[in-house]
XYZ file of C-alpha atoms in Angstrom:
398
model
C -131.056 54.764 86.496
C -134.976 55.287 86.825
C -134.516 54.294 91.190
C -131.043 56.525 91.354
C -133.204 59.796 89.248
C -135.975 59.028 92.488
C -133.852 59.391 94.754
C -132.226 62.286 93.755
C -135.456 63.898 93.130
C -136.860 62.939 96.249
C -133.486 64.023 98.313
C -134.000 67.743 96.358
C -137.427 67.518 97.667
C -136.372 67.271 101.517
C -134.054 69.779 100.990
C -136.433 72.683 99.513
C -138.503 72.390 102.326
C -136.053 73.933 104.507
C -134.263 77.413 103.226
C -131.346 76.957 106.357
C -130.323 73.571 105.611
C -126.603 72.878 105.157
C -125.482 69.386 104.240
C -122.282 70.471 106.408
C -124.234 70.414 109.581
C -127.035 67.963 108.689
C -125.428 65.472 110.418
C -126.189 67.358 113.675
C -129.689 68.519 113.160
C -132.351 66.820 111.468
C -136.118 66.911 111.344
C -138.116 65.717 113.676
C -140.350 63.286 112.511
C -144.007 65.178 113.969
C -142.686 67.691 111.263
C -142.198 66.035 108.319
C -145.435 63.401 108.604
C -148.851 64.041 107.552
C -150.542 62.677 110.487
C -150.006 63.030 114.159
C -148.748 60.361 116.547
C -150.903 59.464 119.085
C -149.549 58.674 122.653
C -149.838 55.419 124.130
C -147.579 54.643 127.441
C -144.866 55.244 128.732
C -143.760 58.071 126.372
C -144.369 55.848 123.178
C -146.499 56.901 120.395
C -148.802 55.347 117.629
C -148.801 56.830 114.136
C -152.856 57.714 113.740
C -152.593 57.109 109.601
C -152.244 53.236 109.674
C -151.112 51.293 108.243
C -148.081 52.872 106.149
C -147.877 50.158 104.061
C -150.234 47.345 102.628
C -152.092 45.757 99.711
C -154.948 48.008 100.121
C -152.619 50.317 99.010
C -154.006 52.366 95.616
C -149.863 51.306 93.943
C -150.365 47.994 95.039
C -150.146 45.286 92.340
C -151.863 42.108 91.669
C -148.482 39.873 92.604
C -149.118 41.301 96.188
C -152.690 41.767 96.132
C -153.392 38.879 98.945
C -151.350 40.250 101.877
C -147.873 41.905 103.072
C -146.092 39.545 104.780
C -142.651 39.617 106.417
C -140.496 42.806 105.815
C -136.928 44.711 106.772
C -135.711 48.329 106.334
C -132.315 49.409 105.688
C -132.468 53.062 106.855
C -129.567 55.149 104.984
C -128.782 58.798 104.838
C -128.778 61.846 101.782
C -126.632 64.354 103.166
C -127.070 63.751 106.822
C -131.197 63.444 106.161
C -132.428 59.756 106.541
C -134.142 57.592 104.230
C -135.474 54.322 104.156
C -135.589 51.402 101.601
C -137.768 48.425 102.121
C -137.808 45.251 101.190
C -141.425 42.998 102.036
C -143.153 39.849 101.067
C -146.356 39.978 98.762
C -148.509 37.051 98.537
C -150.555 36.175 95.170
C -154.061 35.706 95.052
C -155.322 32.077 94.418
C -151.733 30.449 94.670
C -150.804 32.351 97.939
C -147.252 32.504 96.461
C -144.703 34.824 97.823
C -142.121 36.601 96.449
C -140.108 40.113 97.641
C -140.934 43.788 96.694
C -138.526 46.815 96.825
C -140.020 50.150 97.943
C -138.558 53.268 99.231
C -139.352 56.562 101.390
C -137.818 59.667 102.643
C -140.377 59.840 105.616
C -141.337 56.191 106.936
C -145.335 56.979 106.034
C -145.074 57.791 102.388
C -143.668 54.509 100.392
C -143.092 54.385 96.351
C -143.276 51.039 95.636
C -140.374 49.900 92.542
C -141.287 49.751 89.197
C -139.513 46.264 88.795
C -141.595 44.456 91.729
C -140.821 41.862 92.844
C -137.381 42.542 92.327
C -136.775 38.891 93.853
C -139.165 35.877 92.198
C -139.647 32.442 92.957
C -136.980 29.666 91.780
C -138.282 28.398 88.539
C -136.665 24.858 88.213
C -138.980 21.732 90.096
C -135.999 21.063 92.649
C -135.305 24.756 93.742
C -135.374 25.373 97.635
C -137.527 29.011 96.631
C -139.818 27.495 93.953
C -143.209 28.098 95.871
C -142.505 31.130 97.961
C -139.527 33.590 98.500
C -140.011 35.469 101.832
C -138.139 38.504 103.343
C -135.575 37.144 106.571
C -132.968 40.103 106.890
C -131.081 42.697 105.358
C -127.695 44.067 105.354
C -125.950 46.713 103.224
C -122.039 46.186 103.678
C -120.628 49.586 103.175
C -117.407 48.593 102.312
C -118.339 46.774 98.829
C -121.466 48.618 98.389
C -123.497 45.675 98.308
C -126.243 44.163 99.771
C -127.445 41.107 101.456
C -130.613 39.355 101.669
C -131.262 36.204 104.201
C -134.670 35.117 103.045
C -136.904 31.884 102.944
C -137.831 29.750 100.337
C -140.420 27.099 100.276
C -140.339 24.190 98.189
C -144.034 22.489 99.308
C -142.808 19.107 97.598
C -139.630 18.600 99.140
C -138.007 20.941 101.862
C -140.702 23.235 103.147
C -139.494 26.205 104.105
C -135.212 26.348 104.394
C -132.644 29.280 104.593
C -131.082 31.188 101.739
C -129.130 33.803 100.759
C -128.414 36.547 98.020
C -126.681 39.653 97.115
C -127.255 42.990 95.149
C -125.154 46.247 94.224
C -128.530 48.119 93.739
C -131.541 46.627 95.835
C -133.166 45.663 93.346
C -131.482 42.996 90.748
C -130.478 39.755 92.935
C -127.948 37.431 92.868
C -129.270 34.107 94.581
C -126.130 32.511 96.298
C -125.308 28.703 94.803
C -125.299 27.432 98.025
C -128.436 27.517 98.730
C -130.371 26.427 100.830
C -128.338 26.933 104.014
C -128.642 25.548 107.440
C -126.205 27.278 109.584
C -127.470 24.770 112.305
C -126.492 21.427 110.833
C -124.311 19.524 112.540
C -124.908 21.085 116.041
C -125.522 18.539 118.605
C -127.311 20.313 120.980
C -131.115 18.914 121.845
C -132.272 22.317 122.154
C -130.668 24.081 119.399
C -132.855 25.814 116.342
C -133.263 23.579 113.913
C -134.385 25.820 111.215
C -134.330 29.328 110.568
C -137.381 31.353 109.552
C -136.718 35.023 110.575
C -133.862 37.178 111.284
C -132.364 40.323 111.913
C -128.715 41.633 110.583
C -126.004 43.783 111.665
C -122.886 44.838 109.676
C -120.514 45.940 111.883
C -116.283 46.304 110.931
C -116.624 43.588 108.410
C -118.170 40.859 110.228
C -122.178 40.598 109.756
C -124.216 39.923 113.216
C -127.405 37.575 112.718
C -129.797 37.374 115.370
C -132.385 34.099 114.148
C -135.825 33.107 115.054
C -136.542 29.562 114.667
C -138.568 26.507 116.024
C -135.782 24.957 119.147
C -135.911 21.052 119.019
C -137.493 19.867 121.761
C -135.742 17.609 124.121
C -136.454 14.105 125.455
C -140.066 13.741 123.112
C -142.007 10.606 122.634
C -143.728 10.646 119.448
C -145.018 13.224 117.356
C -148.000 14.124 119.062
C -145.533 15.062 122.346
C -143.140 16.790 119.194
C -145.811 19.621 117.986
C -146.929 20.133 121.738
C -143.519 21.011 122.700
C -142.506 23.037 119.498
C -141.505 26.562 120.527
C -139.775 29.708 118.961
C -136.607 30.973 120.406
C -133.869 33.555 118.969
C -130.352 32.002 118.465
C -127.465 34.287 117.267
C -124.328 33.411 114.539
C -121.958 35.728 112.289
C -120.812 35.680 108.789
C -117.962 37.640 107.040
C -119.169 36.115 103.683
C -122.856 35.789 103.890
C -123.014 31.803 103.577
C -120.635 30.016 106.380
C -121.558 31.075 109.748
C -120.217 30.793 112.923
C -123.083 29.779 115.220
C -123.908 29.788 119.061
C -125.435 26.397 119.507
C -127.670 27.353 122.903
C -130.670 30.360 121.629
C -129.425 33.561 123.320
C -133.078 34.980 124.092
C -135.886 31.468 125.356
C -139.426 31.857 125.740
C -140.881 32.026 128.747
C -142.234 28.468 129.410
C -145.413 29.776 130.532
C -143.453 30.916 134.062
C -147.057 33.006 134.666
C -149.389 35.103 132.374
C -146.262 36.175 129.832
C -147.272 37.613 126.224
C -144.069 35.470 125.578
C -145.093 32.052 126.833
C -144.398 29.899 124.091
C -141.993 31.928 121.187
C -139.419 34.529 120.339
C -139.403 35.507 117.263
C -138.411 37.659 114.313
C -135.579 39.587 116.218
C -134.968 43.405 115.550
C -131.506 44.527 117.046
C -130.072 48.325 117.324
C -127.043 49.705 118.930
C -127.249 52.632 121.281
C -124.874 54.179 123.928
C -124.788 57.378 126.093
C -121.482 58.112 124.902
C -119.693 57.751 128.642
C -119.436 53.501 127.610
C -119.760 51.267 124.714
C -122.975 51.097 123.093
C -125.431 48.375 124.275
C -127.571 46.117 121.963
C -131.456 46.440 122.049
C -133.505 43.804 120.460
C -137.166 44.491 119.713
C -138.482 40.919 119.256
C -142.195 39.175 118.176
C -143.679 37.367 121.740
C -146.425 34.755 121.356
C -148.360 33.260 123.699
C -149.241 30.396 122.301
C -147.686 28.333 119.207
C -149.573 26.036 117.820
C -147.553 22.516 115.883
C -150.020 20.976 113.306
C -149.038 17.893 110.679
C -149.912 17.289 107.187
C -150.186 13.249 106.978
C -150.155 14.169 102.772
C -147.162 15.960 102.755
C -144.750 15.081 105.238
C -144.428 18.657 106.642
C -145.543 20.471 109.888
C -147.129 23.619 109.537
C -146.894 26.056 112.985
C -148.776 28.803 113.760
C -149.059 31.410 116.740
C -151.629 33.270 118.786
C -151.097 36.216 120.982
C -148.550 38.217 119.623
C -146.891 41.214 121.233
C -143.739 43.100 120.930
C -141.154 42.872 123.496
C -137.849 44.287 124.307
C -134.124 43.019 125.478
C -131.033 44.522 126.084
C -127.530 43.131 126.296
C -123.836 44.233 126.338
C -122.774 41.816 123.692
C -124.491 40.498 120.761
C -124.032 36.531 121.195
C -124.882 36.643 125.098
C -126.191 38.250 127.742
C -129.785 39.039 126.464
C -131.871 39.512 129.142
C -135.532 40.940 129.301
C -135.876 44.886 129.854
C -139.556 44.584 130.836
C -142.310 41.638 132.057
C -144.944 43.263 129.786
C -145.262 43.824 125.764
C -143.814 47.435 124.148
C -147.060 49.521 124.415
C -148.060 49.970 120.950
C -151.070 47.928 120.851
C -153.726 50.258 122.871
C -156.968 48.324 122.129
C -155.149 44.846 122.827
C -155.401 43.277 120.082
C -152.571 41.050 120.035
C -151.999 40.953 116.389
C -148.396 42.703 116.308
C -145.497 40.827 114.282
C -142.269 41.689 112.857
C -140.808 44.465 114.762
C -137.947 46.451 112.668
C -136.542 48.827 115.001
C -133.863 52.295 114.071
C -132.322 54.813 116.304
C -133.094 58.046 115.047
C -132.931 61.638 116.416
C -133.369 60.553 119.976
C -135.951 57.939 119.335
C -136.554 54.861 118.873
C -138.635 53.710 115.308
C -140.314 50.660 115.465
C -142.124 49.165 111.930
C -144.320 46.332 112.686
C -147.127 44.421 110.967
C -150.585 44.634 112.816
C -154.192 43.562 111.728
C -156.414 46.110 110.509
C -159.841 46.816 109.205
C -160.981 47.319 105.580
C -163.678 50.618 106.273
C -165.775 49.924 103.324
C -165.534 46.543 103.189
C -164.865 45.401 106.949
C -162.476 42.994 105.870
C -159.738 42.212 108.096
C -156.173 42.947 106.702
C -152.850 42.797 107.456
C -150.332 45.933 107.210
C -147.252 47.927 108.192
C -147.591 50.111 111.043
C -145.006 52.467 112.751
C -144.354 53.878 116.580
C -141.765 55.815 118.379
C -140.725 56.915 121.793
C -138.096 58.801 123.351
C -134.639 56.435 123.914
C -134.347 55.110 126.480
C -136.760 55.967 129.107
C -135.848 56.103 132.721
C -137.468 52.537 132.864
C -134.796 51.128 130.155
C -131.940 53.025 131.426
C -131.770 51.183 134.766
């Protein structure tokens, strides 16, 4: 009752702010973000724009609590409406000091900047039995809410150091915030496919409810084909995006080929070696059906490393850049918009990750973590940051 009293309070809020507002024709205006924000957005190319108060979101953050006090990792946003007027719930990874656990956080916001973390965090803990796929580390995949039953789904990753590593699960919640972990778990929608160059595990996603049927777009490591050996294994282990759908959350129908590659290193692309962490929106002109946009994580370089103690192989990646796709249908088709990264990372750092991208008001919002400096201490962080840009520009249209 405490989250529901929030958001009521916090929907009253908007609403004050504006004597003319009528939830009868909210639906066809709403505020433009520049209005509603405390900062201003600072233009980058090609009509996009850089929030200048970043990040939103991170463990620096004065409500941040010691569970999360190491880092915010992996997030994803359902954005939902009050009366026609938009608001967003998230749901991220914290990491513990010392133990570097993870486990998943619930926060919400009525204007993308300004984020009240839940007073339940983490809403979503770590498996406590020895054998549990999640007993290390619980980390955010995807999100879906499913209008029709009013419930929600989670896709997230669990790591069990000892015996899987890091697998696929799944959960649901009326609320957000108390979790149901599914029995199955963990999944591998991929088992069984026969293809060399399949993904052979998932470890980031991006979700779509549409008429029943939930759309999952998947990053993963692709099995290479034709190695010799392990050392020719981690030098050929790449990231690609692969796409399957789910009515129930837990059996999938899967594509076996990824529907998005990387690049192969086919010239100087940000995307060279791995797609990842896929962010898909819907958006049409109204003269023809809408066409799906994916806002995905490029890196340059992915680096395979094994752990002789353990068994496992940890990967890692260099270079990262956001980059966009379009296609007509959401399990084909995906092709490139641009050569070059989405131009929200001015000084070129190359630290961008985890795009989560909305259609609002004419404009595209992009959430993404980034690296950023501590001012006092000059410790290096990582956070949430936030862009936008007029959609779609006369590049993306063609």
């Amino acid at each position: 009752m405490r989250l529901r009293a929030l958001i009521l309070v916090l929907a009253v809020g908007l609403l004050s702010c504006e004597e003319e507002y009528n939830y009868l024709t909210s639906v066809e205006y709403r505020p433009d973000i520049h209005d509603v924000v405390e900062c201003d957005f600072s233009p980058t190319e090609e009509g996009w724009e850089r929030y200048t108060c970043l990040p939103v979101f991170s463990d620096r953050d004065p409500e941040s609590e010691p569970w999360e006090s190491s880092g915010i990792g992996d997030f994803d946003i359902v954005q939902r409406e009050i009366f026609g007027a938009p608001f967003y719930q998230m749901w991220y990874s914290g990491q513990a000091p010392f133990t570097g656990t993870e486990e998943i956080g619930y926060a919400l916001s009525m204007d993308a900047t300004n984020w009240i973390r839940h007073p339940w965090n983490p809403v979503l803990k770590t498996g406590e039995r020895e054998g549990d796929f999640d007993r290390d580390g619980a980390s955010v995949g995807c999100i879906a809410f499913d209008g029709r039953l009013g419930r929600y789904h989670l896709w997230y990753t669990g790591t069990n150091s000892e015996a899987s590593g890091t697998t696929f699960g799944h959960a649901t919640s009326t609320d957000g915030t108390l979790w149901l972990k599914d029995l199955q778990n963990p999944l591998d929608p991929f088992a069984g496919i026969t293809s060399p160059t399949s993904i052979s595990r998932v470890w980031g996603c991006d979700a779509l409810y549409e008429d029943g049927l939930f759309h999952l777009w998947v990053g993963g490591v692709t099995r290479p084909d034709n190695f010799a050996g392990l050392e020719e294994f981690l030098e050929q282990t790449h990231y690609d995006v692969g796409y399957m759908s789910t009515v129930d959350g837990v059996n999938f129908d899967v594509v076996e080929q990824p529907v998005l590659l990387h690049t192969q290193h086919r010239g100087p692309q940000f995307d060279a070696e791995g797609v990842h962490k896929p962010s898909v929106f819907t958006f049409g002109d109204g003269t023809e059906t809408d066409r799906y946009w994916m806002l995905y994580a490029g890196y340059n370089d992915v680096i395979a490393t094994d752990d002789p103690g353990s068994n496992l192989i940890f990967i890692g990646q260099e270079g990262q850049s956001l980059g966009l796709a379009s296609s007509n249908a959401p399990d084909s088709g995906w092709e490139r918009v641009t050569d070059t990264p989405v131009p929200l990372d001015p000084d070129l750092t190359r630290t961008l990750d985890s795009p989560r991208a909305f259609f609002i008001n004419g404009r595209v919002h992009v959430f993404f973590t980034d690296s950023f400096v501590d001012e006092e201490s000059g410790e290096e962080f990582t956070g949430i940051g936030l862009g936008i840009a007029p959609f779609p520009s006369s590049e993306e249209s063609q």
